[in-house]
Amino acid sequence: MNIVCLDMEGVLVPEIWIAFAEASGIPELRRTTRDEPDYDKLMNFRLGILKEHGLGLREIQATIAKIDPLPGAKDFLDELRSLTQVLILSDTFEQFAKPLMEKLDWPTILCNTLEVADSGEITGFRMRCEKSKLTTVKALQSIGYETIAAGDSFNDLAMIQAGKAGFLFKSTEQIKKDYPQIPACEEFGDLLSAIKAAL
């Protein structure tokens, strides 16, 4: 029994924080998990910048409303879901993911949640569990699934390496160079073929 675990941002949809950095004109918010391996450090950095500029959930959601899945992502996901179970494992937040999941026909996603004040200020964040992607993959394996994973960033490496097969997708040159043992794909058709071969 197989289950495919996919990252969301950078794999199925554009990076939310990069889109918001462009919309808000704050280049520091372009930092993502491709640049910073420590997620807590990255999120605290982001929340500090939002506070400094008086920005909150409303402004970010307005940007997210204009984001569409990457070209080909929905067809890829539809075909993959016809072949096997698929789970999206993301370090994003429920408040960000929902409109994007609607555009992808509601695949199952496990992610985190933001703490938001009545004013809309994001005051903190709650992670589902420690090392959420690896922990989830190990939990799936403990109930009889073999996992296949794909992602693009530092925070995907553990789940990619823990399964029976794993792939980098649209990753950075640096990550591909540092992890030459992980097959890297750039197009959805190639990723679909690689996953099919692993099923």
CSV table of C-alpha atoms in Angstrom, one decimal, residues 34-173:
chain,number,residue,atom,x,y,z
A,34,ARG,CA,14.8,27.1,0.4
A,35,ASP,CA,17.0,29.7,2.1
A,36,GLU,CA,16.5,29.0,5.8
A,37,PRO,CA,16.6,25.4,7.1
A,38,ASP,CA,15.3,26.4,10.6
A,39,TYR,CA,11.5,26.9,10.2
A,40,ASP,CA,11.0,28.4,13.7
A,41,LYS,CA,13.7,31.0,13.0
A,42,LEU,CA,12.2,31.8,9.6
A,43,MET,CA,8.6,32.2,10.9
A,44,ASN,CA,9.7,34.4,13.8
A,45,PHE,CA,11.7,36.6,11.4
A,46,ARG,CA,8.5,36.9,9.2
A,47,LEU,CA,6.2,37.7,12.1
A,48,GLY,CA,8.7,40.4,13.3
A,49,ILE,CA,8.6,42.1,9.8
A,50,LEU,CA,4.8,41.9,9.6
A,51,LYS,CA,4.5,43.6,13.0
A,52,GLU,CA,7.1,46.3,12.1
A,53,HIS,CA,5.0,47.1,9.0
A,54,GLY,CA,1.6,46.8,10.6
A,55,LEU,CA,0.5,43.9,8.3
A,56,GLY,CA,-1.6,41.0,9.2
A,57,LEU,CA,-3.6,38.0,8.0
A,58,ARG,CA,-6.1,40.1,6.0
A,59,GLU,CA,-3.3,41.5,3.8
A,60,ILE,CA,-1.7,38.1,3.2
A,61,GLN,CA,-5.0,36.5,2.4
A,62,ALA,CA,-5.7,39.2,-0.2
A,63,THR,CA,-2.5,38.2,-1.9
A,64,ILE,CA,-3.3,34.5,-1.7
A,65,ALA,CA,-6.7,35.1,-3.3
A,66,LYS,CA,-4.8,36.1,-6.5
A,67,ILE,CA,-2.5,33.0,-6.5
A,68,ASP,CA,-3.3,30.2,-8.9
A,69,PRO,CA,-1.8,26.7,-8.8
A,70,LEU,CA,1.4,26.2,-10.9
A,71,PRO,CA,0.6,25.5,-14.6
A,72,GLY,CA,-0.1,21.7,-14.9
A,73,ALA,CA,-0.4,21.2,-11.1
A,74,LYS,CA,-4.1,20.3,-11.0
A,75,ASP,CA,-3.9,17.9,-13.9
A,76,PHE,CA,-0.8,16.2,-12.3
A,77,LEU,CA,-2.6,15.9,-9.0
A,78,ASP,CA,-5.8,14.6,-10.5
A,79,GLU,CA,-4.0,11.9,-12.4
A,80,LEU,CA,-1.9,11.0,-9.4
A,81,ARG,CA,-5.0,10.8,-7.2
A,82,SER,CA,-6.5,8.4,-9.7
A,83,LEU,CA,-3.5,6.1,-9.2
A,84,THR,CA,-2.8,6.1,-5.5
A,85,GLN,CA,-3.5,7.9,-2.2
A,86,VAL,CA,-2.0,11.4,-2.0
A,87,LEU,CA,-1.4,13.6,1.0
A,88,ILE,CA,-0.1,17.1,0.9
A,89,LEU,CA,2.3,17.8,3.8
A,90,SER,CA,3.0,21.4,4.2
A,91,ASP,CA,4.5,23.8,6.8
A,92,THR,CA,2.1,26.4,5.7
A,93,PHE,CA,-1.1,27.3,7.7
A,94,GLU,CA,-4.8,26.4,7.4
A,95,GLN,CA,-5.6,30.1,7.0
A,96,PHE,CA,-3.3,30.3,4.0
A,97,ALA,CA,-4.0,26.9,2.4
A,98,LYS,CA,-7.8,26.8,2.2
A,99,PRO,CA,-8.3,28.9,-0.9
A,100,LEU,CA,-5.5,27.1,-2.7
A,101,MET,CA,-6.9,23.7,-1.9
A,102,GLU,CA,-10.2,24.8,-3.3
A,103,LYS,CA,-8.5,25.6,-6.6
A,104,LEU,CA,-7.0,22.1,-6.6
A,105,ASP,CA,-10.4,20.4,-5.9
A,106,TRP,CA,-9.8,19.8,-2.2
A,107,PRO,CA,-6.9,17.3,-1.9
A,108,THR,CA,-6.2,16.3,1.7
A,109,ILE,CA,-3.6,18.6,3.4
A,110,LEU,CA,-2.0,18.4,6.8
A,111,CYS,CA,-0.5,21.7,7.8
A,112,ASN,CA,-0.2,24.1,10.8
A,113,THR,CA,-2.3,27.0,12.2
A,114,LEU,CA,-1.7,30.6,12.9
A,115,GLU,CA,-2.6,32.4,16.1
A,116,VAL,CA,-4.4,35.6,15.1
A,117,ALA,CA,-5.7,38.5,17.2
A,118,ASP,CA,-9.1,40.0,16.6
A,119,SER,CA,-7.3,42.9,14.9
A,120,GLY,CA,-5.9,40.5,12.3
A,121,GLU,CA,-2.4,40.7,13.7
A,122,ILE,CA,-0.6,37.3,13.5
A,123,THR,CA,0.7,36.9,17.0
A,124,GLY,CA,2.1,33.4,16.7
A,125,PHE,CA,1.9,30.0,15.1
A,126,ARG,CA,1.3,26.4,16.2
A,127,MET,CA,3.0,23.5,14.5
A,128,ARG,CA,1.1,20.3,14.3
A,129,CYS,CA,4.0,18.3,15.7
A,130,GLU,CA,7.8,18.5,15.8
A,131,LYS,CA,9.5,17.8,12.4
A,132,SER,CA,6.0,17.6,11.0
A,133,LYS,CA,6.7,16.1,7.6
A,134,LEU,CA,9.1,13.4,8.8
A,135,THR,CA,6.9,12.6,11.8
A,136,THR,CA,3.9,12.2,9.6
A,137,VAL,CA,5.7,10.0,7.1
A,138,LYS,CA,6.9,7.7,9.9
A,139,ALA,CA,3.4,7.6,11.3
A,140,LEU,CA,2.1,6.5,7.9
A,141,GLN,CA,4.8,3.8,7.7
A,142,SER,CA,3.8,2.6,11.2
A,143,ILE,CA,0.3,1.9,9.9
A,144,GLY,CA,1.3,-0.1,6.9
A,145,TYR,CA,2.0,2.5,4.1
A,146,GLU,CA,5.0,2.7,2.0
A,147,THR,CA,5.7,6.4,1.3
A,148,ILE,CA,6.9,8.2,-1.8
A,149,ALA,CA,7.6,11.9,-1.3
A,150,ALA,CA,8.4,15.0,-3.4
A,151,GLY,CA,9.4,18.5,-2.4
A,152,ASP,CA,11.7,21.4,-3.2
A,153,SER,CA,13.1,22.7,0.0
A,154,PHE,CA,15.3,21.9,3.1
A,155,ASN,CA,12.2,21.0,5.1
A,156,ASP,CA,11.3,18.3,2.6
A,157,LEU,CA,14.5,16.4,2.7
A,158,ALA,CA,13.8,14.2,5.7
A,159,MET,CA,10.4,13.0,4.3
A,160,ILE,CA,12.0,12.5,0.9
A,161,GLN,CA,14.8,10.4,2.3
A,162,ALA,CA,12.7,8.4,4.7
A,163,GLY,CA,10.4,6.7,2.1
A,164,LYS,CA,10.8,3.9,-0.4
A,165,ALA,CA,11.3,6.6,-3.1
A,166,GLY,CA,11.7,10.4,-3.0
A,167,PHE,CA,12.2,13.2,-5.5
A,168,LEU,CA,13.3,16.8,-5.6
A,169,PHE,CA,10.9,18.9,-7.7
A,170,LYS,CA,11.8,22.4,-9.0
A,171,SER,CA,14.4,22.6,-6.3
A,172,THR,CA,17.4,25.0,-6.1
A,173,GLU,CA,20.7,24.3,-7.8
